[in-house]
Amino acid sequence: MRLDHIRNFCIVAHIDHGKSTLADRLLERTGTLSKREMESQVLDNLDLERERGITIKLHAIRMVHQARDGSEYQLNLIDTPGHVDFTYEVSRSLAACEGAVLVVDASQGVQAQTLSNLFLALDAGLEIIPVLNKIDLPGAEPERRRNELVELLGCDPADVLVVSAKEGVGIDELLEAIIARVPAPLAQADAPLRALIFDSYYDRYQGAVPTVRVVDGELRPGMRIAFGANDSVYQVDEVGYLRLGRYPQPRLGPGEVGYVLAGMKRVSDTRSGDTILDADCRAPELLPGYREVKPMVFAGLYPSEPGQYEVLRDALEKLKLNDASLFYEPEVSSALGFGFRCGFLGLLHMEIVQERLEREFDLDLVSTVPNVEYHLVLTDGSTLHIENPSAMPDRATVDQVLEPYVKARIVCPSEYIGNVQKLCHDRRGVFVELHYLDPTRVEFVYELPLAEIVLDFYDRLKGSTRGYASLDWEFLEYRRDELVRLDILVNGDPVDAFSVIIHTDKAYDYGRAITEKLRELIPRQLFEVALQAAIGGRIVARESIRPLRKNVTAKCYGGDITRKRKLLEKQKAGKKRMKQIGTVEIPQEAFLAVLQVD
């Protein structure tokens, strides 16, 4: 394919604005898939994506389209996620494209994540094609939403395309706009090979399979390739393009998107953002790649069966190949045994990773309470970074505790201003600004502690605005605050999986809620079990689980009362001894229930 007849583009939008449906119509119109192969959200090939109705992974597919001038064009489409937790997937796909189709729901208009994805595309220097989708809905307001996009982008009103992905309206015009507006790739066919790895997955028979965008030179079977980030050298077995499967080709030329098979058994070799080079003629300069992603939410993942630790380790290694934003390292818990401390971009990201591990690798996992990374300034002047609350040293040695703050952008109807402000102030938010996007919608900017929004903030926000609010956030800085470590003691022994770092104003309420919840979930023993919430040596909340009582006097059929007293005293002494040496087994439901505590 001629270089000037190649177009690489992606689709970006807020969640549920119709990206995947629009991709379906493009595939249909270009004849990429037959009617037998077509189904709703055809690019969302994970069961989780179909169940939740969201895109989790970026998906690349090649289309061939004959334009109105009779020329044939190769269109490489990358469908991207819309949720804030998967922004890293979006940034990776943008690096492999020259253009972006910005989709906006004609009934909802510009949302928080629309702005975030737009800024990412502009920073990457992409050509933006604004598209209004869902014009067939009864509540659609095309002219009003078109004016929003014109004001946002500073473009001509005629540049905003109007489509209905569900009904197939305006798809031909969109394809022509992609060919006309998205620039052809800038590449050198005779230069040494440079190919960007923007995604990878693990095949149990073929090993690691990277998805690449060839920038310079060409990839062909039989050549030896190397990597910019390590010293590994492999011989290419097969190259080709993706179309719901692998289609082998004799070569992948400059500007093209496809896959490489080279028997790469070490999954660490195909790191996203790395550059593939010709081992016999290395290019002098590597491709820029991606900025290193920084996890924001941390939680422990432990197998419910100790014998599955090795399986979990291998599963995390393979999943990290497919999800470059996942971070993990081994850790040991006194309550849960051997496991891993994992870093995620958000709570939805954590849920998806845990579900994928359980489904794809047949694991049964227990997760600890999600938390964020804190910076501690100790009394001796040194600094300590901790992700696990149980690693926080004694309060006497800590001078300052710094927690991460984020800049949150919230878009909602103006009638819910009071609800949103109350929610943000309850979560220790600092108001920055408020302005009207139009007469009925406002945009808030708040500075919020990350720890206050990782658990249920998004759900509460949706609940207080009847689902109309949208949220986007970005890391701001670390700030000092009055934070303490709250431990949960079961029978006097701290359970590290329940430990949290929390603001002093909320410690008492949280401790009381946790102990009340555990009292319901931990089964009764033959001795009394004390549940306590403690800050250092100070107990702030306590609940007791009443003991089971065996009627030891049932065998007495009369006689002197001293017989019964003797039996009761013997039972009392036995219970006291059992309390000293007895252990309490905490069920898995208790660890999960902590996530639902308000």
XYZ file of C-alpha atoms in Angstrom:
598
model
C 0.000 0.000 0.000
C 1.293 3.444 -0.919
C 2.291 5.527 2.105
C -0.020 8.424 1.125
C -2.974 5.990 1.066
C -2.578 4.918 4.718
C -4.605 6.548 7.498
C -4.031 5.722 11.176
C -6.730 7.056 13.499
C -8.415 6.330 16.829
C -11.845 7.014 18.327
C -11.923 8.859 21.664
C -14.903 9.942 23.761
C -16.471 9.997 27.184
C -17.722 6.632 28.454
C -20.981 5.439 26.803
C -20.995 8.044 24.029
C -21.021 5.387 21.310
C -17.381 4.704 20.358
C -17.762 0.930 19.973
C -21.057 1.218 18.060
C -19.477 3.729 15.685
C -16.566 1.317 15.149
C -19.114 -1.420 14.293
C -20.670 0.778 11.582
C -17.269 1.642 10.113
C -16.414 -2.066 9.888
C -19.751 -2.778 8.248
C -19.538 0.051 5.730
C -16.000 -0.846 4.640
C -16.915 -4.529 4.274
C -14.179 -5.525 6.735
C -16.352 -8.193 8.369
C -19.109 -10.305 6.879
C -22.639 -10.195 8.295
C -22.009 -13.578 9.897
C -19.002 -12.165 11.794
C -20.720 -8.940 12.845
C -22.213 -8.549 16.304
C -22.808 -5.658 18.668
C -19.563 -4.170 20.059
C -17.546 -6.547 17.899
C -14.183 -5.097 19.005
C -14.962 -5.596 22.705
C -13.747 -9.194 22.825
C -13.491 -9.574 26.620
C -16.512 -11.017 28.453
C -16.156 -8.255 31.034
C -16.444 -5.578 28.335
C -19.714 -7.023 27.072
C -21.167 -7.551 30.555
C -20.384 -4.029 31.744
C -20.975 -2.334 28.387
C -17.630 -0.498 28.494
C -14.372 -0.712 26.590
C -11.458 -1.794 28.781
C -8.714 -2.530 26.243
C -7.650 -0.670 23.113
C -8.374 -2.713 19.968
C -6.623 -2.339 16.621
C -8.181 -3.430 13.313
C -7.390 -2.803 9.636
C -10.031 -1.683 7.134
C -9.772 -1.139 3.377
C -12.059 1.537 1.916
C -12.616 2.700 -1.636
C -13.037 6.476 -1.609
C -15.331 8.435 -3.895
C -12.391 9.282 -6.164
C -11.938 5.535 -6.833
C -8.685 5.196 -4.840
C -8.261 2.453 -2.259
C -7.162 3.453 1.240
C -5.888 1.431 4.197
C -7.557 2.625 7.412
C -6.024 1.429 10.689
C -8.565 1.993 13.481
C -7.822 1.834 17.205
C -10.903 1.817 19.469
C -10.098 3.179 22.949
C -11.683 3.092 26.445
C -13.597 6.082 27.804
C -13.349 5.695 31.597
C -10.865 7.855 33.516
C -9.164 4.729 34.949
C -8.064 3.659 31.444
C -6.584 6.958 30.269
C -3.209 5.252 29.862
C -4.724 2.963 27.206
C -5.885 6.087 25.346
C -2.455 7.748 25.533
C -0.812 4.617 24.073
C -3.191 4.461 21.127
C -2.723 8.177 20.388
C 1.014 7.617 19.941
C 0.310 5.219 17.058
C -2.060 7.568 15.176
C -2.115 10.790 13.165
C -5.794 11.593 13.713
C -8.552 11.210 16.300
C -12.330 11.038 15.860
C -13.768 12.897 18.885
C -17.265 11.492 19.542
C -19.800 13.500 21.568
C -23.302 12.337 22.523
C -25.799 14.769 20.940
C -28.079 14.480 23.982
C -25.428 14.824 26.728
C -22.876 17.126 25.117
C -19.281 17.652 26.210
C -18.437 15.741 29.416
C -15.429 15.742 31.760
C -13.667 12.814 30.105
C -14.370 14.315 26.656
C -12.215 17.268 27.661
C -9.503 15.034 29.115
C -9.246 12.867 25.975
C -9.316 15.953 23.751
C -6.372 17.495 25.607
C -4.447 14.201 25.298
C -5.044 14.178 21.537
C -4.034 17.823 21.160
C -0.854 17.239 23.177
C -0.009 14.344 20.836
C -0.409 16.689 17.832
C -3.302 14.755 16.273
C -5.812 16.062 13.748
C -9.225 16.223 15.462
C -12.433 15.274 13.628
C -15.404 16.279 15.855
C -18.482 14.024 15.521
C -21.950 14.349 17.074
C -23.397 10.881 17.668
C -26.868 9.600 18.680
C -28.787 12.243 16.694
C -31.662 9.733 16.421
C -32.438 9.980 20.165
C -35.576 11.948 21.182
C -33.514 14.136 23.522
C -30.806 14.961 20.970
C -29.945 18.651 20.499
C -27.551 18.678 17.517
C -27.368 22.453 17.006
C -26.754 23.203 20.678
C -24.075 20.512 20.974
C -22.491 21.620 17.704
C -22.070 25.128 19.160
C -20.393 23.584 22.239
C -17.838 21.810 20.033
C -17.259 24.913 17.889
C -16.588 26.959 21.033
C -14.333 24.234 22.471
C -12.249 23.588 19.338
C -12.488 26.939 17.599
C -13.407 25.156 14.363
C -15.887 25.923 11.599
C -19.464 24.649 12.278
C -19.339 22.752 8.961
C -16.374 20.711 10.273
C -18.575 19.065 12.939
C -20.050 15.869 11.465
C -23.480 14.581 12.504
C -23.978 10.796 12.646
C -26.112 8.087 14.170
C -23.944 5.037 14.765
C -26.986 2.927 15.657
C -28.894 3.767 12.453
C -25.824 4.085 10.201
C -26.502 7.742 9.301
C -23.539 9.863 8.196
C -20.986 7.021 8.143
C -19.967 7.599 4.494
C -19.306 11.287 5.209
C -17.189 10.328 8.226
C -15.055 7.922 6.163
C -14.460 10.617 3.525
C -13.546 13.123 6.262
C -11.002 10.681 7.733
C -9.357 10.271 4.322
C -9.417 14.020 3.622
C -8.413 15.418 7.037
C -6.150 12.811 8.706
C -2.597 13.237 7.364
C -0.700 10.293 5.900
C 2.119 8.869 8.090
C 5.543 10.484 7.872
C 7.975 7.603 7.398
C 11.121 6.567 5.545
C 10.994 3.220 3.780
C 14.778 3.017 3.251
C 15.708 3.954 6.851
C 16.680 1.335 9.499
C 13.730 -0.375 11.163
C 11.966 1.423 14.018
C 8.600 0.071 15.231
C 6.677 1.216 18.320
C 5.135 -1.439 20.586
C 1.813 0.022 21.748
C 0.168 -3.162 23.063
C 0.955 -6.827 23.750
C -0.785 -9.996 24.806
C 0.304 -13.507 25.744
C -0.470 -16.527 23.556
C 0.153 -19.858 25.280
C 1.458 -21.367 22.006
C 3.218 -18.373 20.397
C 4.513 -16.588 23.510
C 4.371 -12.787 23.782
C 2.731 -11.129 20.755
C 3.380 -7.378 20.450
C 1.102 -5.056 18.451
C 3.280 -2.500 16.651
C 3.174 0.608 14.517
C 6.032 0.586 11.986
C 7.525 4.092 11.880
C 10.564 3.571 9.612
C 11.837 0.639 7.547
C 9.932 -2.627 7.346
C 9.315 -5.856 9.255
C 9.476 -9.166 7.386
C 9.774 -12.868 8.334
C 13.319 -14.170 8.702
C 14.912 -10.903 9.848
C 16.556 -10.594 13.272
C 15.064 -8.004 15.621
C 16.264 -6.402 18.827
C 14.708 -4.134 21.460
C 15.688 -0.716 22.740
C 15.099 -1.572 26.423
C 16.984 -4.913 26.616
C 19.594 -7.036 24.860
C 17.300 -9.810 23.596
C 17.500 -10.795 19.919
C 14.857 -12.870 18.110
C 14.190 -14.046 14.582
C 10.829 -13.016 13.148
C 8.580 -15.981 12.286
C 5.536 -14.081 11.056
C 4.158 -10.555 10.583
C 0.681 -9.435 9.610
C -2.310 -7.254 10.398
C -5.206 -7.647 12.837
C -8.854 -8.148 11.858
C -10.450 -9.996 14.801
C -7.628 -12.442 14.208
C -4.099 -12.574 12.796
C -3.674 -12.313 9.009
C -0.081 -13.087 7.918
C 1.596 -10.802 5.359
C 4.946 -10.950 3.533
C 5.948 -7.613 5.140
C 4.803 -4.725 7.309
C 5.878 -1.480 5.678
C 6.317 2.051 7.043
C 3.185 3.587 8.531
C 1.392 0.236 8.909
C -0.055 -1.306 12.085
C 0.153 -5.040 12.788
C 1.625 -7.819 14.913
C 4.956 -9.674 15.161
C 5.547 -13.341 16.055
C 9.096 -14.242 17.017
C 8.733 -16.905 19.722
C 9.234 -14.382 22.543
C 8.800 -16.526 25.641
C 9.946 -13.847 28.078
C 7.003 -11.514 28.539
C 9.278 -8.794 29.948
C 10.874 -8.316 26.501
C 7.799 -6.820 24.821
C 7.233 -3.810 27.079
C 4.724 -1.239 25.812
C 6.460 1.888 24.546
C 9.653 0.052 23.590
C 11.175 0.267 20.093
C 11.759 -2.782 17.868
C 15.006 -2.460 15.875
C 16.809 -4.368 13.142
C 19.436 -6.398 15.048
C 21.840 -6.259 12.058
C 21.353 -2.545 11.292
C 20.282 -0.683 14.414
C 18.743 2.769 14.097
C 20.798 5.371 15.988
C 17.775 6.894 17.774
C 14.901 5.201 19.625
C 11.266 6.296 19.445
C 10.047 8.497 22.341
C 7.722 5.809 23.750
C 5.438 6.706 26.667
C 5.863 8.450 29.970
C 6.111 5.994 32.850
C 2.668 5.477 34.350
C 2.329 6.088 38.098
C -0.193 3.930 39.980
C -2.573 5.874 42.219
C -4.448 3.173 44.146
C -2.812 0.275 45.981
C -4.304 -2.935 47.379
C -3.096 -6.374 48.360
C -4.183 -9.377 46.270
C -3.907 -12.782 47.963
C -4.925 -16.264 46.789
C -7.537 -17.861 49.024
C -5.549 -21.112 48.705
C -1.860 -20.751 49.718
C -0.842 -23.240 47.021
C -1.985 -20.820 44.283
C 0.719 -18.229 45.002
C 2.912 -19.361 42.078
C -0.097 -19.381 39.747
C -0.973 -15.836 40.815
C 2.594 -14.669 40.185
C 2.603 -16.089 36.637
C -0.881 -14.669 35.983
C 0.180 -11.155 37.048
C 3.244 -11.338 34.804
C 1.140 -12.286 31.775
C -1.581 -9.755 32.549
C 0.963 -6.949 32.899
C 1.985 -7.649 29.305
C -1.594 -6.844 28.258
C -2.019 -4.006 30.788
C 1.115 -1.882 31.089
C -0.400 0.304 33.843
C -0.489 -2.605 36.339
C 2.188 -2.599 39.067
C 2.871 -5.428 41.535
C 5.439 -6.597 44.074
C 5.440 -9.504 46.590
C 4.290 -8.940 50.166
C 3.414 -11.036 53.196
C 0.412 -10.549 55.494
C 0.068 -12.142 58.908
C -3.654 -12.638 58.249
C -3.651 -13.633 54.567
C -0.219 -15.171 53.957
C 1.807 -14.664 50.772
C 0.447 -12.335 48.090
C 1.191 -9.205 46.084
C 0.866 -5.478 46.689
C -0.625 -4.190 43.412
C -0.875 -0.650 42.065
C -3.797 0.501 39.905
C -4.920 3.697 38.177
C -8.276 3.671 39.972
C -10.888 1.528 41.686
C -12.557 0.366 38.442
C -9.114 -0.628 37.155
C -8.627 -2.673 40.340
C -12.010 -4.409 39.935
C -11.298 -5.255 36.298
C -7.817 -6.645 37.051
C -9.137 -8.814 39.892
C -11.992 -10.164 37.750
C -9.673 -10.873 34.804
C -7.268 -12.757 37.074
C -10.103 -14.849 38.497
C -11.717 -15.606 35.114
C -8.773 -15.961 32.757
C -6.454 -17.805 35.164
C -9.019 -19.649 37.340
C -7.974 -18.006 40.616
C -9.907 -17.245 43.796
C -8.560 -13.987 45.255
C -9.003 -11.880 48.380
C -8.240 -8.147 48.189
C -7.428 -5.752 51.018
C -8.815 -2.234 51.473
C -7.591 0.021 48.616
C -5.367 2.903 49.687
C -2.965 5.437 48.175
C 0.731 6.164 48.536
C 1.699 8.434 51.445
C 4.929 10.345 52.021
C 6.155 10.470 55.625
C 8.660 12.985 56.965
C 10.281 11.399 60.022
C 11.641 13.222 63.059
C 15.233 12.556 61.944
C 14.562 14.464 58.672
C 14.393 11.414 56.386
C 11.466 10.702 54.015
C 9.580 7.422 53.733
C 7.111 6.400 51.001
C 4.520 3.795 51.989
C 1.638 2.132 50.123
C 0.710 -0.314 52.887
C -0.759 1.247 56.071
C 0.726 -1.539 58.216
C 4.199 -0.277 57.195
C 3.613 3.102 58.878
C 6.060 3.492 61.800
C 5.190 4.550 65.346
C 3.566 7.987 65.617
C 6.351 9.241 67.844
C 8.861 8.932 64.969
C 6.641 10.668 62.373
C 6.826 14.445 62.015
C 4.544 14.970 58.970
C 2.221 12.849 56.844
C 1.728 13.992 53.247
C -1.117 12.632 51.097
C -1.771 12.975 47.340
C -4.247 15.600 46.150
C -5.920 15.566 42.734
C -7.558 18.238 40.616
C -11.093 16.984 39.929
C -13.237 18.296 37.080
C -16.977 17.630 37.514
C -19.623 18.446 34.883
C -23.301 18.257 35.904
C -26.691 19.965 35.414
C -26.976 23.251 37.324
C -29.889 21.955 39.452
C -27.471 19.655 41.328
C -24.934 22.336 42.334
C -25.811 22.017 46.042
C -25.552 18.199 46.053
C -22.131 18.214 44.386
C -20.760 20.927 46.680
C -21.954 19.072 49.797
C -20.387 15.812 48.611
C -17.042 17.478 47.827
C -16.943 19.353 51.160
C -17.750 16.140 53.045
C -14.707 14.592 51.311
C -12.390 17.431 52.467
C -12.462 19.102 49.035
C -11.092 22.585 48.364
C -13.242 24.629 45.977
C -11.308 26.190 43.073
C -13.818 27.441 40.502
C -17.238 27.021 38.953
C -18.361 28.170 35.527
C -21.337 27.545 33.267
C -20.726 25.570 30.060
C -24.219 26.630 28.950
C -27.349 27.896 30.779
C -28.157 24.416 32.145
C -24.747 22.802 32.823
C -21.871 23.754 35.103
C -18.278 22.651 35.496
C -16.751 22.409 38.974
C -13.053 22.295 39.719
C -12.153 20.944 43.168
C -8.912 19.905 44.827
C -9.599 16.627 46.636
C -7.525 14.094 48.599
C -7.120 11.042 46.382
C -7.883 8.748 49.324
C -11.365 10.292 49.571
C -12.357 9.548 45.969
C -10.869 6.096 45.268
C -13.555 4.077 47.052
C -17.108 5.255 46.418
C -16.898 8.931 45.412
C -17.907 8.283 41.797
C -20.923 6.182 42.858
C -22.025 8.858 45.346
C -21.596 11.556 42.714
C -23.774 9.635 40.254
C -26.356 8.963 42.960
C -26.624 12.601 44.048
C -27.060 13.829 40.444
C -29.338 11.034 39.120
C -26.496 9.774 36.959
C -25.973 13.024 35.041
C -22.587 14.050 36.496
C -19.249 13.116 34.935
C -15.858 13.083 36.643
C -12.276 13.418 35.504
C -9.202 13.966 37.662
C -5.456 14.394 37.429
C -2.715 14.243 40.055
C -1.817 17.607 41.597
C 0.666 17.377 44.499
C 1.338 15.968 47.974
C 0.025 18.017 50.937
C 0.385 17.766 54.687
C -2.657 16.745 56.723
C -3.639 15.338 60.119
C -3.565 11.633 59.293
C -3.249 8.629 61.603
C -3.047 4.855 61.245
C -6.160 3.056 62.438
C -5.655 -0.608 63.367
C -8.357 -3.228 63.873
C -7.598 -5.667 66.710
C -9.287 -9.062 66.884
C -8.877 -10.546 70.350
C -6.035 -8.101 70.989
C -4.079 -8.997 67.826
C -3.890 -6.414 64.990
C -5.045 -7.663 61.560
C -2.816 -5.867 59.056
C -5.258 -6.367 56.164
C -7.779 -4.077 57.937
C -5.326 -1.269 58.757
C -5.992 2.112 57.109
C -4.467 5.592 57.137
C -7.311 8.026 57.792
C -7.961 11.646 58.761
C -8.306 12.154 62.516
C -11.807 13.657 62.127
C -13.095 10.456 60.511
C -11.177 7.842 62.508
C -13.823 7.301 65.214
C -16.780 6.892 62.821
C -14.834 4.576 60.515
C -13.539 2.455 63.420
C -17.029 2.064 64.855
C -18.477 1.114 61.453
C -15.762 -1.514 60.852
C -16.117 -3.154 64.256
C -19.925 -3.284 63.928
C -19.607 -4.877 60.490
C -17.074 -7.458 61.676
C -19.262 -8.372 64.641
C -21.954 -9.461 62.154
C -19.579 -11.405 59.900
C -17.142 -13.212 62.223
C -18.764 -16.422 63.550
C -19.248 -16.831 67.308
C -16.612 -18.821 69.227
C -16.696 -20.727 72.505
C -15.130 -17.665 74.116
C -15.834 -13.927 73.936
C -14.068 -12.158 71.036
C -13.199 -8.481 71.411
C -13.110 -6.293 68.278
C -11.300 -3.002 68.767
C -10.323 -0.026 66.604
C -7.119 1.579 67.869
C -4.961 4.593 67.041
C -1.595 3.735 68.523
C -2.361 2.660 72.108
C -5.746 4.443 72.250
C -8.913 2.407 71.674
C -11.514 4.506 69.809
C -14.229 1.866 69.240
C -15.069 -1.588 70.566
C -17.566 -4.365 69.901
C -17.799 -7.848 71.430
C -18.884 -11.136 69.878
C -20.787 -13.067 72.530
C -19.532 -16.615 73.183
C -21.451 -19.769 72.421
C -22.634 -21.380 75.643
C -22.722 -25.117 76.267
C -25.200 -26.167 78.996
C -22.843 -28.225 81.204
C -25.425 -28.570 83.966
C -27.935 -30.404 81.764
C -26.709 -33.796 83.042
C -27.530 -32.899 86.671
C -30.854 -34.408 87.774
C -31.021 -32.803 91.162
C -28.786 -33.082 94.154
C -26.893 -30.301 95.880
C -26.482 -26.896 94.130
C -22.720 -27.141 94.718
C -22.518 -29.791 91.939
C -23.833 -27.286 89.401
C -21.579 -24.514 90.717
C -18.562 -26.787 90.428
C -19.344 -27.552 86.775
C -19.950 -23.858 85.964
C -16.667 -22.813 87.614
C -14.797 -25.479 85.643
C -16.404 -24.210 82.415
C -15.508 -20.604 83.297
C -11.844 -21.538 83.850
C -11.783 -23.459 80.559
C -13.180 -20.483 78.648
C -10.567 -18.199 80.200
C -7.779 -20.571 79.178
C -9.231 -20.958 75.677
C -9.380 -17.182 75.246
C -5.645 -16.982 75.917
C -4.634 -19.629 73.369
C -7.604 -19.664 70.972
C -7.438 -18.148 67.479
C -10.242 -16.557 65.473
C -10.577 -17.438 61.791
C -11.783 -14.430 59.810
C -13.980 -15.348 56.806
C -13.276 -13.920 53.345
C -16.589 -12.021 53.387
C -15.189 -9.843 56.183
C -12.335 -8.585 53.987
C -14.769 -7.824 51.171
C -17.269 -6.132 53.481
C -14.718 -3.507 54.505
C -14.942 -2.108 50.952
C -18.653 -1.355 51.455
C -18.255 0.447 54.790
C -19.396 4.050 54.550
